[in-house]
Amino acid sequence: MKGAHKFSKKGGKGNPTISTASLPDIVFMLLFFFMVTTVMREVDLKVVIVQPEATEVEKLDKKGLVDYIYIGSPSESDKFGTSSRIQLNDQFARVQDVGPFIEAKRAERDEAEVPLLTTSLKVDRETKMGIVTEVKQELRKVQALKLSYSTRERLN
Amino acid sequence: MASKNPPEINASSMADIAFLLLVFFLVTTTMDTDLGLMRKLPPPLPPQVEKPPPIKDRNVFVVLANANDQLLVEGELMDVKDLKEAAKEFIENPMNNETLPEKKPVQVDFFGEVMVSKQVISLQNDNGTSYDLYIQVQNELAAAYNELRNELAMDKFGVSYDKLVDDKQKAKVKAIRSIFPQRISEAEPKDVGGN
């Protein structure tokens, strides 16, 4: 049979087989590359967020010291309506939950790191400022004053 | 007794296992770096606080944003794209104009005595203003400061301000910042102008 002949080692024409022994090594190399360069996805988003664009952006480094607050309209709008909602961790929250959320995040961390904590606001561009301002007032109350308005970079 | 040549373990499935792990990490991780506008909120006011001394009108650059995403800058309707130039002129006050902010002499490292303007930018938005406009305004104002700082750094040190920040030239950065301090004050929100 012609097909079987193609794979047999003792093929008459003597096509040398390519060794695949190094394939696992290559794949492991790729694996480690991705493990090192990426971070775990923080949460499953329940709100739709299209970030606004800005030019004067700064990089938010030290991801371990950042807490995220998401504000946008729910992605399952037939279930949750279309008005803007706040998402903390994996669930919807009310404005008054923001303070306890920040306190809880602080309690998880080392005391020395608390002044370095930054809150990143990921807000949909269509959101009205009312809810954003309320969240900001809550943050002020719990002294979480370092803030980053998450944006995409606009390329000129 | 163990045999002299132990049977070889078939390693051909190793690649499959590694691929599986690789795909798992590709799916569960993200690569994007977080970018954003860094701001500092003012600390909460103590309940009984004496009123701060009033700031002269000429020292305040008033930016109002309404629920229809229109901007009122110093009493005039303005487009977002013109905001940067207006803010730059206000902050710098190159002609020592009477209606633009006052200046006072300040001792600054590297520069000696410099006339620093007493500018404050006041930003007020409505509860119905869109977040997009808010970010655009914040961005334009930050751009105005950054451009002025860049121009100054180019004049004085021959490198841009961003480069100074990247190179961690803290003393020079501090000097430039004290000449063009970023003072953006956000008023408590108002609910006017419908939805």
GROMACS .gro file of C-alpha atoms in nm:
model
  351
    1MET     CA    1   0.000   0.000   0.000
    2LYS     CA    2   0.125   0.339  -0.084
    3GLY     CA    3   0.011   0.519   0.237
    4ALA     CA    4   0.164   0.268   0.474
    5HIS     CA    5   0.481   0.282   0.280
    6LYS     CA    6   0.511   0.652   0.344
    7PHE     CA    7   0.537   0.606   0.720
    8SER     CA    8   0.744   0.294   0.737
    9LYS     CA    9   1.096   0.346   0.860
   10LYS     CA   10   1.245   0.093   0.631
   11GLY     CA   11   1.106   0.263   0.326
   12GLY     CA   12   1.284   0.162   0.014
   13LYS     CA   13   1.360   0.521  -0.097
   14GLY     CA   14   1.488   0.596   0.259
   15ASN     CA   15   1.318   0.924   0.350
   16PRO     CA   16   1.483   1.012   0.686
   17THR     CA   17   1.224   1.079   0.960
   18ILE     CA   18   1.248   1.415   1.132
   19SER     CA   19   1.316   1.376   1.498
   20THR     CA   20   1.046   1.528   1.714
   21ALA     CA   21   1.235   1.470   2.036
   22SER     CA   22   1.298   1.844   2.081
   23LEU     CA   23   0.936   1.942   2.026
   24PRO     CA   24   0.843   1.923   2.396
   25ASP     CA   25   1.139   2.144   2.479
   26ILE     CA   26   1.029   2.405   2.229
   27VAL     CA   27   0.674   2.400   2.356
   28PHE     CA   28   0.791   2.424   2.716
   29MET     CA   29   1.000   2.724   2.620
   30LEU     CA   30   0.690   2.892   2.475
   31LEU     CA   31   0.497   2.794   2.785
   32PHE     CA   32   0.747   2.957   3.017
   33PHE     CA   33   0.755   3.267   2.800
   34PHE     CA   34   0.381   3.307   2.836
   35MET     CA   35   0.386   3.228   3.206
   36VAL     CA   36   0.642   3.499   3.268
   37THR     CA   37   0.505   3.774   3.043
   38THR     CA   38   0.137   3.749   3.125
   39VAL     CA   39  -0.074   3.790   3.432
   40MET     CA   40  -0.381   3.602   3.540
   41ARG     CA   41  -0.708   3.753   3.431
   42GLU     CA   42  -0.844   3.940   3.730
   43VAL     CA   43  -1.215   3.881   3.713
   44ASP     CA   44  -1.491   3.790   3.475
   45LEU     CA   45  -1.644   4.114   3.364
   46LYS     CA   46  -2.017   4.142   3.408
   47VAL     CA   47  -2.029   4.488   3.262
   48VAL     CA   48  -1.938   4.612   2.918
   49ILE     CA   49  -1.645   4.850   2.931
   50VAL     CA   50  -1.517   5.045   2.636
   51GLN     CA   51  -1.241   5.256   2.779
   52PRO     CA   52  -1.198   5.615   2.666
   53GLU     CA   53  -0.881   5.715   2.489
   54ALA     CA   54  -0.617   5.953   2.618
   55THR     CA   55  -0.267   6.060   2.529
   56GLU     CA   56  -0.111   6.154   2.863
   57VAL     CA   57  -0.125   5.803   3.003
   58GLU     CA   58   0.106   5.650   3.258
   59LYS     CA   59   0.178   5.286   3.307
   60LEU     CA   60   0.026   5.126   3.612
   61ASP     CA   61   0.297   4.902   3.744
   62LYS     CA   62   0.305   4.681   4.051
   63LYS     CA   63  -0.015   4.503   3.961
   64GLY     CA   64  -0.026   4.344   4.305
   65LEU     CA   65  -0.091   4.683   4.459
   66VAL     CA   66  -0.388   4.774   4.242
   67ASP     CA   67  -0.756   4.727   4.318
   68TYR     CA   68  -1.002   4.747   4.035
   69ILE     CA   69  -1.346   4.900   4.029
   70TYR     CA   70  -1.551   4.844   3.715
   71ILE     CA   71  -1.839   5.063   3.613
   72GLY     CA   72  -2.047   5.010   3.304
   73SER     CA   73  -2.379   4.885   3.180
   74PRO     CA   74  -2.442   4.513   3.244
   75SER     CA   75  -2.353   4.280   2.960
   76GLU     CA   76  -2.666   4.071   3.024
   77SER     CA   77  -2.892   4.367   2.977
   78ASP     CA   78  -3.209   4.156   2.952
   79LYS     CA   79  -3.147   4.037   3.307
   80PHE     CA   80  -2.990   4.336   3.475
   81GLY     CA   81  -3.112   4.633   3.280
   82THR     CA   82  -2.908   4.892   3.102
   83SER     CA   83  -2.830   5.148   3.370
   84SER     CA   84  -2.468   5.169   3.480
   85ARG     CA   85  -2.364   4.931   3.755
   86ILE     CA   86  -2.058   4.895   3.973
   87GLN     CA   87  -1.873   4.567   3.977
   88LEU     CA   88  -1.638   4.475   4.260
   89ASN     CA   89  -1.454   4.143   4.242
   90ASP     CA   90  -1.700   3.908   4.072
   91GLN     CA   91  -2.029   4.068   4.156
   92PHE     CA   92  -2.241   4.376   4.122
   93ALA     CA   93  -2.221   4.616   4.412
   94ARG     CA   94  -2.376   4.932   4.541
   95VAL     CA   95  -2.191   5.256   4.594
   96GLN     CA   96  -2.181   5.207   4.970
   97ASP     CA   97  -2.002   4.873   4.920
   98VAL     CA   98  -1.696   5.048   4.778
   99GLY     CA   99  -1.561   5.155   5.117
  100PRO     CA  100  -1.581   4.808   5.277
  101PHE     CA  101  -1.432   4.662   4.958
  102ILE     CA  102  -1.126   4.884   4.987
  103GLU     CA  103  -1.096   4.809   5.359
  104ALA     CA  104  -1.112   4.437   5.289
  105LYS     CA  105  -0.843   4.466   5.022
  106ARG     CA  106  -0.625   4.655   5.266
  107ALA     CA  107  -0.668   4.391   5.533
  108GLU     CA  108  -0.536   4.129   5.291
  109ARG     CA  109  -0.214   4.316   5.245
  110ASP     CA  110   0.091   4.404   5.442
  111GLU     CA  111   0.055   4.718   5.644
  112ALA     CA  112   0.359   4.877   5.485
  113GLU     CA  113   0.204   4.842   5.142
  114VAL     CA  114  -0.121   5.017   5.225
  115PRO     CA  115  -0.003   5.370   5.135
  116LEU     CA  116   0.111   5.242   4.796
  117LEU     CA  117  -0.224   5.099   4.699
  118THR     CA  118  -0.379   5.242   4.388
  119THR     CA  119  -0.739   5.213   4.284
  120SER     CA  120  -0.794   5.169   3.915
  121LEU     CA  121  -1.127   5.286   3.782
  122LYS     CA  122  -1.226   5.100   3.470
  123VAL     CA  123  -1.522   5.290   3.346
  124ASP     CA  124  -1.715   5.269   3.024
  125ARG     CA  125  -1.698   5.585   2.816
  126GLU     CA  126  -2.075   5.621   2.796
  127THR     CA  127  -2.117   5.624   3.174
  128LYS     CA  128  -2.256   5.937   3.332
  129MET     CA  129  -2.029   6.114   3.578
  130GLY     CA  130  -2.284   6.094   3.862
  131ILE     CA  131  -2.204   5.737   3.957
  132VAL     CA  132  -1.830   5.792   3.907
  133THR     CA  133  -1.837   6.091   4.139
  134GLU     CA  134  -2.023   5.894   4.404
  135VAL     CA  135  -1.758   5.623   4.389
  136LYS     CA  136  -1.486   5.887   4.415
  137GLN     CA  137  -1.649   6.035   4.723
  138GLU     CA  138  -1.660   5.687   4.880
  139LEU     CA  139  -1.290   5.644   4.805
  140ARG     CA  140  -1.214   5.975   4.970
  141LYS     CA  141  -1.400   5.866   5.281
  142VAL     CA  142  -1.177   5.561   5.322
  143GLN     CA  143  -0.863   5.756   5.233
  144ALA     CA  144  -0.799   5.563   4.913
  145LEU     CA  145  -0.668   5.870   4.738
  146LYS     CA  146  -0.439   5.727   4.472
  147LEU     CA  147  -0.648   5.686   4.165
  148SER     CA  148  -0.596   5.581   3.808
  149TYR     CA  149  -0.855   5.640   3.540
  150SER     CA  150  -0.796   5.346   3.314
  151THR     CA  151  -0.775   5.448   2.948
  152ARG     CA  152  -0.644   5.322   2.623
  153GLU     CA  153  -0.361   5.505   2.460
  154ARG     CA  154  -0.457   5.715   2.162
  155LEU     CA  155  -0.206   5.687   1.884
  156ASN     CA  156  -0.167   6.000   1.680
  157MET     CA  157   1.784  -0.791   3.972
  158ALA     CA  158   1.689  -0.504   3.752
  159SER     CA  159   1.751  -0.550   3.389
  160LYS     CA  160   2.049  -0.379   3.244
  161ASN     CA  161   1.858  -0.163   2.995
  162PRO     CA  162   1.540  -0.035   3.157
  163PRO     CA  163   1.263   0.008   2.901
  164GLU     CA  164   1.256   0.355   2.754
  165ILE     CA  165   0.962   0.570   2.855
  166ASN     CA  166   0.772   0.690   2.556
  167ALA     CA  167   0.804   1.069   2.559
  168SER     CA  168   0.601   1.143   2.252
  169SER     CA  169   0.301   1.254   2.457
  170MET     CA  170   0.516   1.510   2.639
  171ALA     CA  171   0.459   1.756   2.355
  172ASP     CA  172   0.084   1.711   2.383
  173ILE     CA  173   0.092   1.774   2.756
  174ALA     CA  174   0.304   2.083   2.710
  175PHE     CA  175   0.070   2.212   2.440
  176LEU     CA  176  -0.221   2.161   2.672
  177LEU     CA  177  -0.053   2.364   2.944
  178LEU     CA  178   0.041   2.630   2.692
  179VAL     CA  179  -0.316   2.666   2.571
  180PHE     CA  180  -0.437   2.683   2.929
  181PHE     CA  181  -0.206   2.974   3.004
  182LEU     CA  182  -0.291   3.150   2.680
  183VAL     CA  183  -0.657   3.141   2.771
  184THR     CA  184  -0.642   3.232   3.138
  185THR     CA  185  -0.390   3.512   3.127
  186THR     CA  186  -0.380   3.855   2.975
  187MET     CA  187  -0.086   4.042   2.840
  188ASP     CA  188  -0.217   4.395   2.826
  189THR     CA  189  -0.048   4.651   3.045
  190ASP     CA  190  -0.272   4.883   3.233
  191LEU     CA  191  -0.255   5.242   3.122
  192GLY     CA  192  -0.432   5.529   3.284
  193LEU     CA  193  -0.440   5.887   3.399
  194MET     CA  194  -0.298   5.903   3.750
  195ARG     CA  195  -0.473   6.143   3.984
  196LYS     CA  196  -0.477   6.208   4.351
  197LEU     CA  197  -0.805   6.273   4.528
  198PRO     CA  198  -0.818   6.540   4.795
  199PRO     CA  199  -0.847   6.402   5.148
  200PRO     CA  200  -1.193   6.425   5.303
  201LEU     CA  201  -1.267   6.755   5.470
  202PRO     CA  202  -1.289   6.757   5.848
  203PRO     CA  203  -1.642   6.850   5.954
  204GLN     CA  204  -1.562   7.186   6.106
  205VAL     CA  205  -1.322   7.354   5.879
  206GLU     CA  206  -1.272   7.720   5.827
  207LYS     CA  207  -1.330   7.839   5.478
  208PRO     CA  208  -1.013   7.863   5.275
  209PRO     CA  209  -0.923   8.216   5.174
  210PRO     CA  210  -1.088   8.306   4.847
  211ILE     CA  211  -0.875   8.282   4.535
  212LYS     CA  212  -0.872   8.579   4.307
  213ASP     CA  213  -1.079   8.537   3.996
  214ARG     CA  214  -0.787   8.604   3.767
  215ASN     CA  215  -0.600   8.307   3.917
  216VAL     CA  216  -0.873   8.056   3.848
  217PHE     CA  217  -0.936   7.889   3.516
  218VAL     CA  218  -1.292   7.769   3.531
  219VAL     CA  219  -1.390   7.470   3.321
  220LEU     CA  220  -1.753   7.364   3.337
  221ALA     CA  221  -1.896   7.060   3.165
  222ASN     CA  222  -2.270   7.015   3.135
  223ALA     CA  223  -2.501   6.721   3.081
  224ASN     CA  224  -2.500   6.777   2.705
  225ASP     CA  225  -2.123   6.737   2.698
  226GLN     CA  226  -2.061   7.101   2.625
  227LEU     CA  227  -1.773   7.290   2.777
  228LEU     CA  228  -1.783   7.637   2.923
  229VAL     CA  229  -1.432   7.767   2.971
  230GLU     CA  230  -1.390   8.102   3.145
  231GLY     CA  231  -1.744   8.192   3.048
  232GLU     CA  232  -1.714   8.095   2.684
  233LEU     CA  233  -1.832   7.792   2.496
  234MET     CA  234  -1.533   7.593   2.381
  235ASP     CA  235  -1.446   7.276   2.196
  236VAL     CA  236  -1.237   7.013   2.375
  237LYS     CA  237  -0.964   7.038   2.116
  238ASP     CA  238  -0.908   7.409   2.188
  239LEU     CA  239  -0.887   7.351   2.561
  240LYS     CA  240  -0.519   7.264   2.568
  241GLU     CA  241  -0.405   7.587   2.403
  242ALA     CA  242  -0.631   7.796   2.625
  243ALA     CA  243  -0.505   7.622   2.937
  244LYS     CA  244  -0.144   7.661   2.828
  245GLU     CA  245  -0.184   8.032   2.777
  246PHE     CA  246  -0.355   8.065   3.113
  247ILE     CA  247  -0.092   7.867   3.302
  248GLU     CA  248   0.206   8.037   3.147
  249ASN     CA  249   0.071   8.391   3.112
  250PRO     CA  250   0.364   8.488   2.889
  251MET     CA  251   0.266   8.854   2.848
  252ASN     CA  252   0.191   8.913   3.218
  253ASN     CA  253  -0.162   8.993   3.117
  254GLU     CA  254  -0.379   9.161   3.378
  255THR     CA  255  -0.662   8.912   3.338
  256LEU     CA  256  -0.439   8.605   3.359
  257PRO     CA  257  -0.287   8.472   3.682
  258GLU     CA  258  -0.056   8.668   3.907
  259LYS     CA  259   0.301   8.560   3.952
  260LYS     CA  260   0.522   8.551   4.252
  261PRO     CA  261   0.899   8.501   4.269
  262VAL     CA  262   1.010   8.159   4.390
  263GLN     CA  263   1.358   8.019   4.441
  264VAL     CA  264   1.402   7.706   4.232
  265ASP     CA  265   1.709   7.482   4.202
  266PHE     CA  266   1.887   7.508   3.865
  267PHE     CA  267   1.677   7.812   3.770
  268GLY     CA  268   1.733   8.062   4.049
  269GLU     CA  269   1.451   8.304   4.108
  270VAL     CA  270   1.158   8.236   3.880
  271MET     CA  271   0.822   8.404   3.850
  272VAL     CA  272   0.574   8.126   3.916
  273SER     CA  273   0.212   8.189   3.837
  274LYS     CA  274  -0.050   8.128   4.102
  275GLN     CA  275  -0.274   7.942   3.862
  276VAL     CA  276  -0.545   7.702   3.967
  277ILE     CA  277  -0.765   7.511   3.727
  278SER     CA  278  -1.111   7.449   3.855
  279LEU     CA  279  -1.305   7.170   3.695
  280GLN     CA  280  -1.669   7.116   3.754
  281ASN     CA  281  -1.891   6.862   3.589
  282ASP     CA  282  -2.255   6.775   3.598
  283ASN     CA  283  -2.385   6.438   3.710
  284GLY     CA  284  -2.498   6.386   3.353
  285THR     CA  285  -2.165   6.459   3.190
  286SER     CA  286  -2.027   6.158   3.008
  287TYR     CA  287  -1.716   5.991   3.144
  288ASP     CA  288  -1.559   6.020   2.801
  289LEU     CA  289  -1.576   6.399   2.805
  290TYR     CA  290  -1.446   6.406   3.161
  291ILE     CA  291  -1.142   6.201   3.061
  292GLN     CA  292  -1.086   6.415   2.750
  293VAL     CA  293  -1.086   6.730   2.966
  294GLN     CA  294  -0.852   6.575   3.222
  295ASN     CA  295  -0.632   6.461   2.938
  296GLU     CA  296  -0.618   6.800   2.766
  297LEU     CA  297  -0.535   6.975   3.093
  298ALA     CA  298  -0.263   6.722   3.170
  299ALA     CA  299  -0.135   6.769   2.816
  300ALA     CA  300  -0.117   7.146   2.869
  301TYR     CA  301   0.097   7.101   3.180
  302ASN     CA  302   0.312   6.838   3.015
  303GLU     CA  303   0.375   7.051   2.708
  304LEU     CA  304   0.477   7.350   2.916
  305ARG     CA  305   0.706   7.131   3.124
  306ASN     CA  306   0.851   6.977   2.811
  307GLU     CA  307   0.922   7.317   2.657
  308LEU     CA  308   1.090   7.434   2.976
  309ALA     CA  309   1.297   7.118   3.006
  310MET     CA  310   1.407   7.146   2.643
  311ASP     CA  311   1.512   7.507   2.697
  312LYS     CA  312   1.699   7.446   3.017
  313PHE     CA  313   1.837   7.094   3.002
  314GLY     CA  314   1.809   7.012   2.633
  315VAL     CA  315   1.600   6.701   2.697
  316SER     CA  316   1.228   6.657   2.726
  317TYR     CA  317   1.052   6.640   3.058
  318ASP     CA  318   0.935   6.286   2.989
  319LYS     CA  319   1.294   6.183   2.942
  320LEU     CA  320   1.391   6.340   3.273
  321VAL     CA  321   1.115   6.144   3.443
  322ASP     CA  322   1.222   5.822   3.273
  323ASP     CA  323   1.585   5.878   3.371
  324LYS     CA  324   1.482   5.940   3.732
  325GLN     CA  325   1.649   6.284   3.742
  326LYS     CA  326   1.448   6.366   4.049
  327ALA     CA  327   1.600   6.706   4.129
  328LYS     CA  328   1.541   6.840   3.779
  329VAL     CA  329   1.190   6.697   3.763
  330LYS     CA  330   1.112   6.856   4.096
  331ALA     CA  331   1.245   7.194   3.981
  332ILE     CA  332   1.030   7.188   3.669
  333ARG     CA  333   0.728   7.073   3.864
  334SER     CA  334   0.763   7.359   4.108
  335ILE     CA  335   0.761   7.606   3.819
  336PHE     CA  336   0.454   7.450   3.657
  337PRO     CA  337   0.273   7.280   3.945
  338GLN     CA  338  -0.030   7.083   3.837
  339ARG     CA  339  -0.321   7.229   4.027
  340ILE     CA  340  -0.647   7.085   3.909
  341SER     CA  341  -0.923   7.131   4.159
  342GLU     CA  342  -1.247   6.946   4.119
  343ALA     CA  343  -1.553   7.102   4.267
  344GLU     CA  344  -1.822   6.895   4.432
  345PRO     CA  345  -2.063   6.780   4.164
  346LYS     CA  346  -2.381   6.959   4.084
  347ASP     CA  347  -2.698   6.815   3.950
  348VAL     CA  348  -2.829   7.062   3.700
  349GLY     CA  349  -2.930   7.043   3.340
  350GLY     CA  350  -3.152   6.737   3.335
  351ASN     CA  351  -3.074   6.367   3.306
   0.00000   0.00000   0.00000
